[in-house]
mmCIF file of C-alpha atoms (C1' of nucleotides) in Angstrom:
data_model
loop_
_atom_site.group_PDB
_atom_site.id
_atom_site.type_symbol
_atom_site.label_atom_id
_atom_site.label_comp_id
_atom_site.label_asym_id
_atom_site.label_seq_id
_atom_site.Cartn_x
_atom_site.Cartn_y
_atom_site.Cartn_z
ATOM 1 C CA MET P 171 0.000 0.000 0.000
ATOM 2 C CA THR P 172 1.279 3.410 -0.946
ATOM 3 C CA GLN P 173 1.245 6.333 1.401
ATOM 4 C CA PRO P 174 -0.497 9.333 -0.006
ATOM 5 C CA GLU P 175 -1.376 11.904 2.546
ATOM 6 C CA THR P 176 -4.434 13.344 0.928
ATOM 7 C CA LEU P 177 -8.021 12.834 1.856
ATOM 8 C CA ALA P 178 -9.638 15.834 0.461
ATOM 9 C CA PHE P 179 -7.725 16.028 -2.778
ATOM 10 C CA HIS P 180 -6.487 19.537 -2.242
ATOM 11 C CA ALA P 181 -3.287 20.531 -0.527
ATOM 12 C CA HIS P 182 -3.883 21.697 3.018
ATOM 13 C CA ASP P 183 -2.413 21.780 6.489
ATOM 14 C CA HIS P 184 -2.953 18.251 7.743
ATOM 15 C CA ALA P 185 -1.867 18.861 11.302
ATOM 16 C CA HIS P 186 -4.355 21.675 11.533
ATOM 17 C CA CYS P 187 -7.335 19.957 9.965
ATOM 18 C CA ALA P 188 -6.654 16.808 11.970
ATOM 19 C CA GLY P 189 -6.441 18.661 15.269
ATOM 20 C CA ASP P 190 -9.476 20.633 14.367
ATOM 21 C CA THR P 191 -11.551 17.601 13.551
ATOM 22 C CA LEU P 192 -10.428 15.811 16.684
ATOM 23 C CA ALA P 193 -11.520 18.780 18.758
ATOM 24 C CA ARG P 194 -14.919 18.760 17.099
ATOM 25 C CA ALA P 195 -15.221 15.053 17.689
ATOM 26 C CA GLU P 196 -14.406 15.453 21.360
ATOM 27 C CA ALA P 197 -16.969 18.195 21.779
ATOM 28 C CA LEU P 198 -19.533 16.071 20.007
ATOM 29 C CA ALA P 199 -18.808 13.056 22.139
ATOM 30 C CA ALA P 200 -19.112 15.053 25.344
ATOM 31 C CA GLU P 201 -22.378 16.501 24.144
ATOM 32 C CA GLN P 202 -23.822 13.074 23.433
ATOM 33 C CA GLY P 203 -22.501 11.409 26.536
ATOM 34 C CA LEU P 204 -20.195 9.159 24.530
ATOM 35 C CA ARG P 205 -16.976 8.040 26.148
ATOM 36 C CA LEU P 206 -14.018 8.862 23.963
ATOM 37 C CA THR P 207 -11.586 6.746 25.973
ATOM 38 C CA PRO P 208 -7.810 6.668 25.448
ATOM 39 C CA VAL P 209 -7.790 3.798 22.956
ATOM 40 C CA ARG P 210 -10.678 5.248 21.029
ATOM 41 C CA ARG P 211 -9.248 8.743 20.977
ATOM 42 C CA ARG P 212 -5.872 7.433 19.923
ATOM 43 C CA VAL P 213 -7.352 5.408 17.080
ATOM 44 C CA LEU P 214 -9.273 8.407 15.844
ATOM 45 C CA GLN P 215 -6.112 10.450 16.054
ATOM 46 C CA LEU P 216 -4.183 7.844 14.093
ATOM 47 C CA LEU P 217 -6.784 7.881 11.353
ATOM 48 C CA LEU P 218 -6.827 11.652 11.271
ATOM 49 C CA GLU P 219 -3.063 11.933 11.154
ATOM 50 C CA ALA P 220 -2.608 9.247 8.516
ATOM 51 C CA HIS P 221 -5.251 11.041 6.554
ATOM 52 C CA ARG P 222 -6.031 7.980 4.528
ATOM 53 C CA ALA P 223 -7.690 4.616 4.945
ATOM 54 C CA MET P 224 -5.985 2.225 7.354
ATOM 55 C CA GLY P 225 -6.587 -1.475 7.842
ATOM 56 C CA ALA P 226 -7.556 -2.746 11.274
ATOM 57 C CA TYR P 227 -4.269 -4.550 11.676
ATOM 58 C CA GLU P 228 -2.287 -1.507 10.716
ATOM 59 C CA VAL P 229 -4.092 0.376 13.470
ATOM 60 C CA LEU P 230 -3.507 -2.496 15.846
ATOM 61 C CA ASP P 231 0.236 -2.465 15.205
ATOM 62 C CA ARG P 232 0.423 1.193 16.085
ATOM 63 C CA LEU P 233 -1.607 0.655 19.223
ATOM 64 C CA ALA P 234 0.511 -2.270 20.312
ATOM 65 C CA ALA P 235 3.670 -0.244 19.776
ATOM 66 C CA GLU P 236 2.272 2.358 22.135
ATOM 67 C CA GLY P 237 1.446 0.009 24.949
ATOM 68 C CA PHE P 238 -2.196 -0.700 24.286
ATOM 69 C CA GLY P 239 -3.443 -4.232 23.825
ATOM 70 C CA ASN P 240 -2.004 -6.175 20.927
ATOM 71 C CA GLN P 241 -4.896 -8.419 20.031
ATOM 72 C CA PRO P 242 -7.332 -7.826 17.162
ATOM 73 C CA PRO P 243 -10.418 -7.115 19.270
ATOM 74 C CA VAL P 244 -8.707 -4.061 20.729
ATOM 75 C CA ALA P 245 -8.523 -2.407 17.348
ATOM 76 C CA TYR P 246 -11.824 -3.714 16.064
ATOM 77 C CA ARG P 247 -13.752 -2.531 19.098
ATOM 78 C CA ALA P 248 -12.350 0.955 18.949
ATOM 79 C CA LEU P 249 -13.009 1.145 15.221
ATOM 80 C CA GLU P 250 -16.504 -0.192 15.640
ATOM 81 C CA PHE P 251 -17.233 2.461 18.243
ATOM 82 C CA LEU P 252 -15.944 5.215 16.000
ATOM 83 C CA VAL P 253 -17.920 3.993 13.027
ATOM 84 C CA GLU P 254 -21.138 3.504 14.954
ATOM 85 C CA ASN P 255 -20.966 6.985 16.345
ATOM 86 C CA GLY P 256 -20.052 8.692 13.138
ATOM 87 C CA PHE P 257 -16.424 9.528 13.901
ATOM 88 C CA ALA P 258 -15.069 7.216 11.247
ATOM 89 C CA HIS P 259 -16.182 5.308 8.198
ATOM 90 C CA ARG P 260 -15.615 1.853 6.948
ATOM 91 C CA LEU P 261 -14.510 1.368 3.361
ATOM 92 C CA HIS P 262 -15.733 -2.029 2.299
ATOM 93 C CA ARG P 263 -13.815 -2.161 -0.937
ATOM 94 C CA LEU P 264 -10.556 -1.693 0.914
ATOM 95 C CA ASN P 265 -11.380 -3.524 4.124
ATOM 96 C CA ALA P 266 -10.210 -0.376 5.795
ATOM 97 C CA PHE P 267 -11.257 2.571 7.907
ATOM 98 C CA ALA P 268 -10.928 6.324 7.578
ATOM 99 C CA ALA P 269 -11.695 9.201 9.912
ATOM 100 C CA CYS P 270 -14.871 11.091 9.201
ATOM 101 C CA MET P 271 -14.067 14.637 8.148
ATOM 102 C CA HIS P 272 -17.499 15.939 9.035
ATOM 103 C CA PRO P 273 -18.462 14.348 12.330
ATOM 104 C CA GLY P 274 -21.994 15.082 13.354
ATOM 105 C CA GLU P 275 -23.029 16.294 9.950
ATOM 106 C CA ASP P 276 -23.798 14.564 6.775
ATOM 107 C CA HIS P 277 -23.756 10.883 7.501
ATOM 108 C CA SER P 278 -23.562 8.000 5.061
ATOM 109 C CA PRO P 279 -21.380 9.904 2.635
ATOM 110 C CA VAL P 280 -20.078 9.072 -0.775
ATOM 111 C CA PHE P 281 -16.452 8.000 -1.072
ATOM 112 C CA LEU P 282 -14.077 8.637 -3.915
ATOM 113 C CA ILE P 283 -11.168 6.230 -3.742
ATOM 114 C CA CYS P 284 -8.096 6.640 -5.932
ATOM 115 C CA ARG P 285 -6.989 3.272 -7.273
ATOM 116 C CA SER P 286 -3.502 4.522 -7.817
ATOM 117 C CA CYS P 287 -2.614 6.248 -4.539
ATOM 118 C CA ASP P 288 -5.394 5.051 -2.184
ATOM 119 C CA ALA P 289 -6.398 8.572 -1.283
ATOM 120 C CA VAL P 290 -9.977 8.789 -0.078
ATOM 121 C CA ALA P 291 -12.320 11.760 -0.206
ATOM 122 C CA GLU P 292 -15.828 12.242 1.101
ATOM 123 C CA ALA P 293 -18.067 13.834 -1.469
ATOM 124 C CA PRO P 294 -21.484 15.451 -1.055
ATOM 125 C CA ALA P 295 -23.980 12.644 -0.779
ATOM 126 C CA ASP P 296 -27.387 14.236 -0.971
ATOM 127 C CA PRO P 297 -28.030 13.976 -4.700
ATOM 128 C CA VAL P 298 -26.900 10.365 -4.683
ATOM 129 C CA ARG P 299 -28.970 9.586 -1.643
ATOM 130 C CA ARG P 300 -32.033 11.056 -3.272
ATOM 131 C CA ALA P 301 -31.547 9.060 -6.451
ATOM 132 C CA LEU P 302 -31.024 5.932 -4.431
ATOM 133 C CA ALA P 303 -34.056 6.538 -2.237
ATOM 134 C CA GLU P 304 -36.155 6.809 -5.354
ATOM 135 C CA ALA P 305 -34.846 3.531 -6.717
ATOM 136 C CA GLY P 306 -35.596 1.908 -3.382
ATOM 137 C CA GLU P 307 -39.124 3.200 -3.213
ATOM 138 C CA ALA P 308 -39.845 1.971 -6.701
ATOM 139 C CA ALA P 309 -39.008 -1.519 -5.480
ATOM 140 C CA GLY P 310 -40.886 -1.157 -2.198
ATOM 141 C CA PHE P 311 -37.583 -1.394 -0.412
ATOM 142 C CA ALA P 312 -36.958 0.616 2.750
ATOM 143 C CA ILE P 313 -33.370 1.841 2.681
ATOM 144 C CA GLU P 314 -31.732 2.246 6.047
ATOM 145 C CA ARG P 315 -28.064 2.606 5.253
ATOM 146 C CA MET P 316 -26.163 2.989 2.047
ATOM 147 C CA THR P 317 -22.628 2.286 0.941
ATOM 148 C CA VAL P 318 -21.387 4.281 -1.998
ATOM 149 C CA GLU P 319 -17.785 3.882 -3.015
ATOM 150 C CA ALA P 320 -16.396 5.021 -6.330
ATOM 151 C CA MET P 321 -13.036 3.789 -7.574
ATOM 152 C CA GLY P 322 -11.104 5.894 -9.990
ATOM 153 C CA LEU P 323 -8.287 8.392 -10.305
ATOM 154 C CA CYS P 324 -7.790 11.429 -8.126
ATOM 155 C CA PRO P 325 -6.742 14.693 -9.781
ATOM 156 C CA ALA P 326 -3.067 14.240 -8.960
ATOM 157 C CA CYS P 327 -2.791 10.682 -10.267
ATOM 158 C CA ARG P 328 -4.827 11.640 -13.261
ATOM 159 C CA ALA P 329 -2.286 14.272 -14.152
ATOM 160 C CA ALA P 330 0.575 11.875 -13.474
ATOM 161 C CA GLU P 331 -0.966 9.220 -15.679
ATOM 162 C CA ALA P 332 -1.497 11.609 -18.558
ATOM 163 C CA ALA P 333 2.206 12.404 -18.578
ATOM 164 C CA MET Z 27 -27.885 -17.183 7.157
ATOM 165 C CA THR Z 28 -31.497 -17.533 6.238
ATOM 166 C CA GLN Z 29 -32.598 -18.881 2.927
ATOM 167 C CA PRO Z 30 -34.880 -16.554 1.109
ATOM 168 C CA GLU Z 31 -35.301 -17.415 -2.493
ATOM 169 C CA THR Z 32 -36.025 -13.987 -3.816
ATOM 170 C CA LEU Z 33 -33.750 -11.731 -5.744
ATOM 171 C CA ALA Z 34 -36.061 -9.489 -7.485
ATOM 172 C CA PHE Z 35 -38.518 -8.969 -4.696
ATOM 173 C CA HIS Z 36 -41.498 -10.196 -6.611
ATOM 174 C CA ALA Z 37 -42.717 -13.734 -6.794
ATOM 175 C CA HIS Z 38 -41.701 -15.425 -10.017
ATOM 176 C CA ASP Z 39 -40.678 -18.692 -11.581
ATOM 177 C CA HIS Z 40 -37.104 -19.114 -10.421
ATOM 178 C CA ALA Z 41 -36.286 -22.150 -12.497
ATOM 179 C CA HIS Z 42 -37.427 -20.321 -15.564
ATOM 180 C CA CYS Z 43 -35.662 -17.041 -14.977
ATOM 181 C CA ALA Z 44 -32.482 -18.850 -13.951
ATOM 182 C CA GLY Z 45 -32.450 -21.032 -17.039
ATOM 183 C CA ASP Z 46 -33.241 -18.074 -19.173
ATOM 184 C CA THR Z 47 -30.428 -15.989 -17.777
ATOM 185 C CA LEU Z 48 -27.972 -18.842 -18.075
ATOM 186 C CA ALA Z 49 -28.888 -19.224 -21.727
ATOM 187 C CA ARG Z 50 -28.335 -15.545 -22.325
ATOM 188 C CA ALA Z 51 -25.006 -15.748 -20.548
ATOM 189 C CA GLU Z 52 -23.898 -18.648 -22.684
ATOM 190 C CA ALA Z 53 -24.837 -16.857 -25.861
ATOM 191 C CA LEU Z 54 -23.007 -13.779 -24.697
ATOM 192 C CA ALA Z 55 -19.895 -15.733 -23.790
ATOM 193 C CA ALA Z 56 -19.826 -17.452 -27.169
ATOM 194 C CA GLU Z 57 -20.252 -14.145 -28.901
ATOM 195 C CA GLN Z 58 -17.323 -12.623 -27.031
ATOM 196 C CA GLY Z 59 -15.052 -15.622 -27.294
ATOM 197 C CA LEU Z 60 -15.120 -16.195 -23.549
ATOM 198 C CA ARG Z 61 -14.702 -19.717 -22.289
ATOM 199 C CA LEU Z 62 -17.573 -20.659 -20.047
ATOM 200 C CA THR Z 63 -15.918 -23.845 -18.815
ATOM 201 C CA PRO Z 64 -17.624 -26.477 -16.646
ATOM 202 C CA VAL Z 65 -16.563 -24.976 -13.321
ATOM 203 C CA ARG Z 66 -17.489 -21.496 -14.399
ATOM 204 C CA ARG Z 67 -20.805 -22.535 -15.854
ATOM 205 C CA ARG Z 68 -21.628 -24.541 -12.768
ATOM 206 C CA VAL Z 69 -20.813 -21.662 -10.449
ATOM 207 C CA LEU Z 70 -22.995 -19.342 -12.447
ATOM 208 C CA GLN Z 71 -25.749 -21.925 -12.330
ATOM 209 C CA LEU Z 72 -25.390 -22.252 -8.570
ATOM 210 C CA LEU Z 73 -25.705 -18.517 -8.130
ATOM 211 C CA LEU Z 74 -28.677 -18.378 -10.438
ATOM 212 C CA GLU Z 75 -30.450 -21.243 -8.736
ATOM 213 C CA ALA Z 76 -29.775 -20.015 -5.234
ATOM 214 C CA HIS Z 77 -31.089 -16.700 -6.363
ATOM 215 C CA ARG Z 78 -29.359 -14.866 -3.576
ATOM 216 C CA ALA Z 79 -25.864 -13.893 -2.535
ATOM 217 C CA MET Z 80 -23.491 -16.761 -1.772
ATOM 218 C CA GLY Z 81 -20.127 -16.673 -0.079
ATOM 219 C CA ALA Z 82 -17.101 -18.063 -1.893
ATOM 220 C CA TYR Z 83 -16.803 -20.930 0.540
ATOM 221 C CA GLU Z 84 -20.440 -21.814 0.193
ATOM 222 C CA VAL Z 85 -19.882 -22.074 -3.538
ATOM 223 C CA LEU Z 86 -16.726 -24.044 -2.955
ATOM 224 C CA ASP Z 87 -18.525 -26.590 -0.787
ATOM 225 C CA ARG Z 88 -21.051 -27.234 -3.505
ATOM 226 C CA LEU Z 89 -18.321 -27.590 -6.092
ATOM 227 C CA ALA Z 90 -16.335 -29.971 -3.946
ATOM 228 C CA ALA Z 91 -19.431 -32.087 -3.362
ATOM 229 C CA GLU Z 92 -19.789 -32.396 -7.110
ATOM 230 C CA GLY Z 93 -16.275 -33.537 -7.782
ATOM 231 C CA PHE Z 94 -14.595 -30.270 -8.646
ATOM 232 C CA GLY Z 95 -11.551 -29.079 -6.761
ATOM 233 C CA ASN Z 96 -11.980 -28.434 -3.078
ATOM 234 C CA GLN Z 97 -9.476 -25.657 -2.525
ATOM 235 C CA PRO Z 98 -10.412 -21.982 -2.285
ATOM 236 C CA PRO Z 99 -8.746 -20.878 -5.525
ATOM 237 C CA VAL Z 100 -11.121 -23.040 -7.505
ATOM 238 C CA ALA Z 101 -14.100 -21.040 -6.336
ATOM 239 C CA TYR Z 102 -12.351 -17.704 -6.321
ATOM 240 C CA ARG Z 103 -11.074 -18.059 -9.861
ATOM 241 C CA ALA Z 104 -14.450 -18.980 -11.255
ATOM 242 C CA LEU Z 105 -16.106 -16.154 -9.361
ATOM 243 C CA GLU Z 106 -13.478 -13.699 -10.475
ATOM 244 C CA PHE Z 107 -14.041 -14.693 -14.071
ATOM 245 C CA LEU Z 108 -17.782 -14.265 -13.758
ATOM 246 C CA VAL Z 109 -17.477 -10.893 -12.099
ATOM 247 C CA GLU Z 110 -14.906 -9.572 -14.536
ATOM 248 C CA ASN Z 111 -17.039 -10.504 -17.474
ATOM 249 C CA GLY Z 112 -20.282 -9.209 -16.096
ATOM 250 C CA PHE Z 113 -22.008 -12.519 -15.353
ATOM 251 C CA ALA Z 114 -21.982 -11.967 -11.615
ATOM 252 C CA HIS Z 115 -21.514 -9.242 -9.064
ATOM 253 C CA ARG Z 116 -19.611 -8.985 -5.869
ATOM 254 C CA LEU Z 117 -21.362 -7.655 -2.793
ATOM 255 C CA HIS Z 118 -18.698 -6.095 -0.637
ATOM 256 C CA ARG Z 119 -20.856 -5.625 2.415
ATOM 257 C CA LEU Z 120 -21.606 -9.319 2.517
ATOM 258 C CA ASN Z 121 -18.327 -10.662 1.202
ATOM 259 C CA ALA Z 122 -20.511 -12.544 -1.199
ATOM 260 C CA PHE Z 123 -21.428 -12.961 -4.826
ATOM 261 C CA ALA Z 124 -24.669 -12.969 -6.791
ATOM 262 C CA ALA Z 125 -25.508 -13.761 -10.388
ATOM 263 C CA CYS Z 126 -26.092 -10.805 -12.629
ATOM 264 C CA MET Z 127 -29.707 -10.727 -13.772
ATOM 265 C CA HIS Z 128 -28.945 -8.555 -16.762
ATOM 266 C CA PRO Z 129 -25.746 -9.857 -18.291
ATOM 267 C CA GLY Z 130 -24.450 -7.694 -21.064
ATOM 268 C CA GLU Z 131 -26.655 -4.782 -20.207
ATOM 269 C CA ASP Z 132 -26.552 -2.221 -17.541
ATOM 270 C CA HIS Z 133 -23.344 -2.754 -15.632
ATOM 271 C CA SER Z 134 -22.289 -1.411 -12.248
ATOM 272 C CA PRO Z 135 -25.773 -1.652 -10.827
ATOM 273 C CA VAL Z 136 -27.281 -0.607 -7.558
ATOM 274 C CA PHE Z 137 -27.979 -3.310 -4.996
ATOM 275 C CA LEU Z 138 -30.765 -3.430 -2.471
ATOM 276 C CA ILE Z 139 -29.915 -5.877 0.281
ATOM 277 C CA CYS Z 140 -32.474 -6.949 2.858
ATOM 278 C CA ARG Z 141 -30.881 -7.053 6.299
ATOM 279 C CA SER Z 142 -33.489 -9.461 7.531
ATOM 280 C CA CYS Z 143 -33.628 -12.140 4.833
ATOM 281 C CA ASP Z 144 -30.490 -11.411 2.759
ATOM 282 C CA ALA Z 145 -32.436 -11.102 -0.442
ATOM 283 C CA VAL Z 146 -30.634 -9.005 -3.022
ATOM 284 C CA ALA Z 147 -32.121 -7.030 -5.896
ATOM 285 C CA GLU Z 148 -30.517 -5.054 -8.672
ATOM 286 C CA ALA Z 149 -32.140 -1.680 -9.090
ATOM 287 C CA PRO Z 150 -31.911 0.796 -11.954
ATOM 288 C CA ALA Z 151 -28.598 2.538 -11.610
ATOM 289 C CA ASP Z 152 -28.613 5.364 -14.072
ATOM 290 C CA PRO Z 153 -29.927 8.169 -11.874
ATOM 291 C CA VAL Z 154 -27.510 7.190 -9.136
ATOM 292 C CA ARG Z 155 -24.641 6.955 -11.570
ATOM 293 C CA ARG Z 156 -25.404 10.394 -12.889
ATOM 294 C CA ALA Z 157 -25.512 11.925 -9.431
ATOM 295 C CA LEU Z 158 -22.292 10.218 -8.533
ATOM 296 C CA ALA Z 159 -20.556 11.269 -11.722
ATOM 297 C CA GLU Z 160 -21.438 14.844 -10.929
ATOM 298 C CA ALA Z 161 -20.012 14.589 -7.443
ATOM 299 C CA GLY Z 162 -16.848 13.097 -8.897
ATOM 300 C CA GLU Z 163 -16.426 15.804 -11.479
ATOM 301 C CA ALA Z 164 -16.823 18.503 -8.880
ATOM 302 C CA ALA Z 165 -13.805 17.022 -7.104
ATOM 303 C CA GLY Z 166 -11.808 16.490 -10.285
ATOM 304 C CA PHE Z 167 -12.063 12.779 -9.709
ATOM 305 C CA ALA Z 168 -12.375 10.385 -12.642
ATOM 306 C CA ILE Z 169 -14.770 7.617 -11.642
ATOM 307 C CA GLU Z 170 -14.117 4.251 -13.229
ATOM 308 C CA ARG Z 171 -16.216 1.871 -11.206
ATOM 309 C CA MET Z 172 -18.784 2.353 -8.506
ATOM 310 C CA THR Z 173 -20.105 0.226 -5.698
ATOM 311 C CA VAL Z 174 -23.558 1.080 -4.469
ATOM 312 C CA GLU Z 175 -25.125 -1.147 -1.869
ATOM 313 C CA ALA Z 176 -28.145 -0.168 0.168
ATOM 314 C CA MET Z 177 -29.080 -2.069 3.299
ATOM 315 C CA GLY Z 178 -32.665 -2.085 4.444
ATOM 316 C CA LEU Z 179 -35.861 -4.068 4.440
ATOM 317 C CA CYS Z 180 -37.414 -5.755 1.448
ATOM 318 C CA PRO Z 181 -41.192 -5.498 0.986
ATOM 319 C CA ALA Z 182 -41.857 -8.917 2.496
ATOM 320 C CA CYS Z 183 -39.788 -8.403 5.635
ATOM 321 C CA ARG Z 184 -41.172 -4.933 5.967
ATOM 322 C CA ALA Z 185 -44.663 -6.339 6.110
ATOM 323 C CA ALA Z 186 -43.560 -9.071 8.500
ATOM 324 C CA GLU Z 187 -41.939 -6.545 10.805
ATOM 325 C CA ALA Z 188 -44.965 -4.310 10.878
ATOM 326 C CA ALA Z 189 -47.030 -7.207 12.191
ATOM 327 C "C1'" DA M 298 3.926 -35.690 -32.416
ATOM 328 C "C1'" DG M 299 5.342 -31.545 -29.897
ATOM 329 C "C1'" DC M 300 4.500 -26.999 -28.188
ATOM 330 C "C1'" DC M 301 2.013 -23.245 -26.026
ATOM 331 C "C1'" DG M 302 -1.077 -20.793 -23.238
ATOM 332 C "C1'" DA M 303 -5.098 -21.029 -20.542
ATOM 333 C "C1'" DA M 304 -7.616 -23.400 -16.966
ATOM 334 C "C1'" DT M 305 -7.607 -26.408 -13.114
ATOM 335 C "C1'" DG M 306 -5.952 -28.856 -8.978
ATOM 336 C "C1'" DT M 307 -3.519 -28.782 -4.578
ATOM 337 C "C1'" DG M 308 -1.032 -27.490 -0.465
ATOM 338 C "C1'" DA M 309 0.267 -23.956 2.435
ATOM 339 C "C1'" DT M 310 -0.036 -19.385 4.131
ATOM 340 C "C1'" DT M 311 -1.675 -14.745 4.954
ATOM 341 C "C1'" DT M 312 -5.079 -11.537 6.072
ATOM 342 C "C1'" DT M 313 -9.258 -10.248 8.196
ATOM 343 C "C1'" DG M 314 -12.666 -10.738 11.578
ATOM 344 C "C1'" DT M 315 -15.196 -12.960 15.973
ATOM 345 C "C1'" DA M 316 -16.418 -15.697 20.037
ATOM 346 C "C1'" DA M 317 -15.684 -16.418 24.638
ATOM 347 C "C1'" DC M 318 -14.091 -15.359 28.865
ATOM 348 C "C1'" DA M 319 -11.204 -12.824 32.590
ATOM 349 C "C1'" DT M 320 -9.897 -8.476 34.536
ATOM 350 C "C1'" DG M 321 -10.087 -3.771 35.789
ATOM 351 C "C1'" DA M 322 -12.330 0.964 36.308
ATOM 352 C "C1'" DC M 323 -16.214 3.653 37.511
ATOM 353 C "C1'" DG M 324 -20.797 5.107 39.289
ATOM 354 C "C1'" DC M 325 -24.127 4.390 42.525
ATOM 355 C "C1'" DA M 326 -27.639 2.219 45.875
ATOM 356 C "C1'" DG M 327 -27.724 0.631 50.240
ATOM 357 C "C1'" DC V 129 -17.423 2.475 52.425
ATOM 358 C "C1'" DT V 130 -18.949 -1.662 50.479
ATOM 359 C "C1'" DG V 131 -20.918 -4.412 47.310
ATOM 360 C "C1'" DC V 132 -23.137 -4.518 42.750
ATOM 361 C "C1'" DG V 133 -23.888 -3.577 37.934
ATOM 362 C "C1'" DT V 134 -22.108 -1.857 33.785
ATOM 363 C "C1'" DC V 135 -18.922 -0.742 30.513
ATOM 364 C "C1'" DA V 136 -14.307 -0.817 28.620
ATOM 365 C "C1'" DT V 137 -10.204 -3.400 28.122
ATOM 366 C "C1'" DG V 138 -7.187 -7.336 27.730
ATOM 367 C "C1'" DT V 139 -6.161 -12.023 26.178
ATOM 368 C "C1'" DT V 140 -6.702 -16.681 24.243
ATOM 369 C "C1'" DA V 141 -8.329 -19.041 20.832
ATOM 370 C "C1'" DC V 142 -10.598 -19.609 16.658
ATOM 371 C "C1'" DA V 143 -13.265 -18.930 12.243
ATOM 372 C "C1'" DA V 144 -13.765 -16.931 7.833
ATOM 373 C "C1'" DA V 145 -12.039 -14.867 3.676
ATOM 374 C "C1'" DA V 146 -8.528 -14.449 0.325
ATOM 375 C "C1'" DT V 147 -3.994 -15.159 -1.901
ATOM 376 C "C1'" DC V 148 0.587 -17.396 -3.180
ATOM 377 C "C1'" DA V 149 3.226 -20.784 -5.331
ATOM 378 C "C1'" DC V 150 3.633 -24.595 -7.940
ATOM 379 C "C1'" DA V 151 2.247 -28.897 -10.341
ATOM 380 C "C1'" DT V 152 -0.829 -30.766 -13.777
ATOM 381 C "C1'" DT V 153 -4.005 -31.040 -17.420
ATOM 382 C "C1'" DC V 154 -6.547 -29.708 -21.443
ATOM 383 C "C1'" DG V 155 -7.264 -27.517 -26.106
ATOM 384 C "C1'" DG V 156 -5.770 -25.662 -29.982
ATOM 385 C "C1'" DC V 157 -2.078 -25.081 -33.313
ATOM 386 C "C1'" DT V 158 1.992 -26.040 -36.252
#
DNA sequence: AGCCGAATGTGATTTTGTAACATGACGCAG
DNA sequence: CTGCGTCATGTTACAAAATCACATTCGGCT
């Protein structure tokens, strides 16, 4: 796996946006009475700092190196908590997880995943959700959650490939 | 895993629609010079008959019982072939595979997956694809393939749950 | 016949994900 | 403050999903 450091595809100050998002997440957790414990906070931080999708075992390795538990459930439980409460997302195509860049907002987003550099971006989901809801209704199907993941080329890799 | 036998959510003659689709697939394969070998044909048939999503190992068990190889690659290779050539789809949320009901037509469809009975339906994808393409363009992202899977309740389970 | 590439078979291994159970921390009713 | 319930964590073991590497076989072709 390569190591791009982009999630939104534009250049920006990662340290800042990561810290910022973590702060928002903490506020949100406090507000909702959710316990953002050390493991959980650290996992969220890892995802935010990496600024890309990470596999559960990659997260686990980092945790273990820092003195947390070193068995799979440690990572999976923290990740599950983050996903369930909207602080992170699961990317099924990659078997991986990424921090949510808009905690508390726009859930069940659309993901754009670069096949060349593994960068992941969250895109506005409303139009897609509406189209999908319509398709569901036509079939009498009650949609509860949706997974939308698009594979392709991010702007940078697109330029690189054209060269 | 329960055993619903619905894929489109409406009652219909499974044997007929399965046979029909298999015939179309065979014609299509011949036309494109693809080799629909015994294992591959049998896997497609299994998926069509089951009329729901099946895991790779479930497929493998059936194959083994019928005298084909009994090691994972046997199933995975056949499934990969079917998916790559549009005869089947992979459902990432379920780590499972389902026969394509419209081979040769409308690829990269939208899936409606019932969380209660595991039934899977392919829904019209064009509106969703359009919405998604727009979101991609706005980010400068070139979409190549999309995965759209909606979890929810199919009409039957919806009715059952209301009771 | 002899060759070639594609498809299959097989064994082993890696990667990903869970089940089950023990321990420790914290709040709170008595 | 003590004992109880609950939640989070840790750990062992295991199950499920997927891939690697290599041998073999099958068709078509010359």
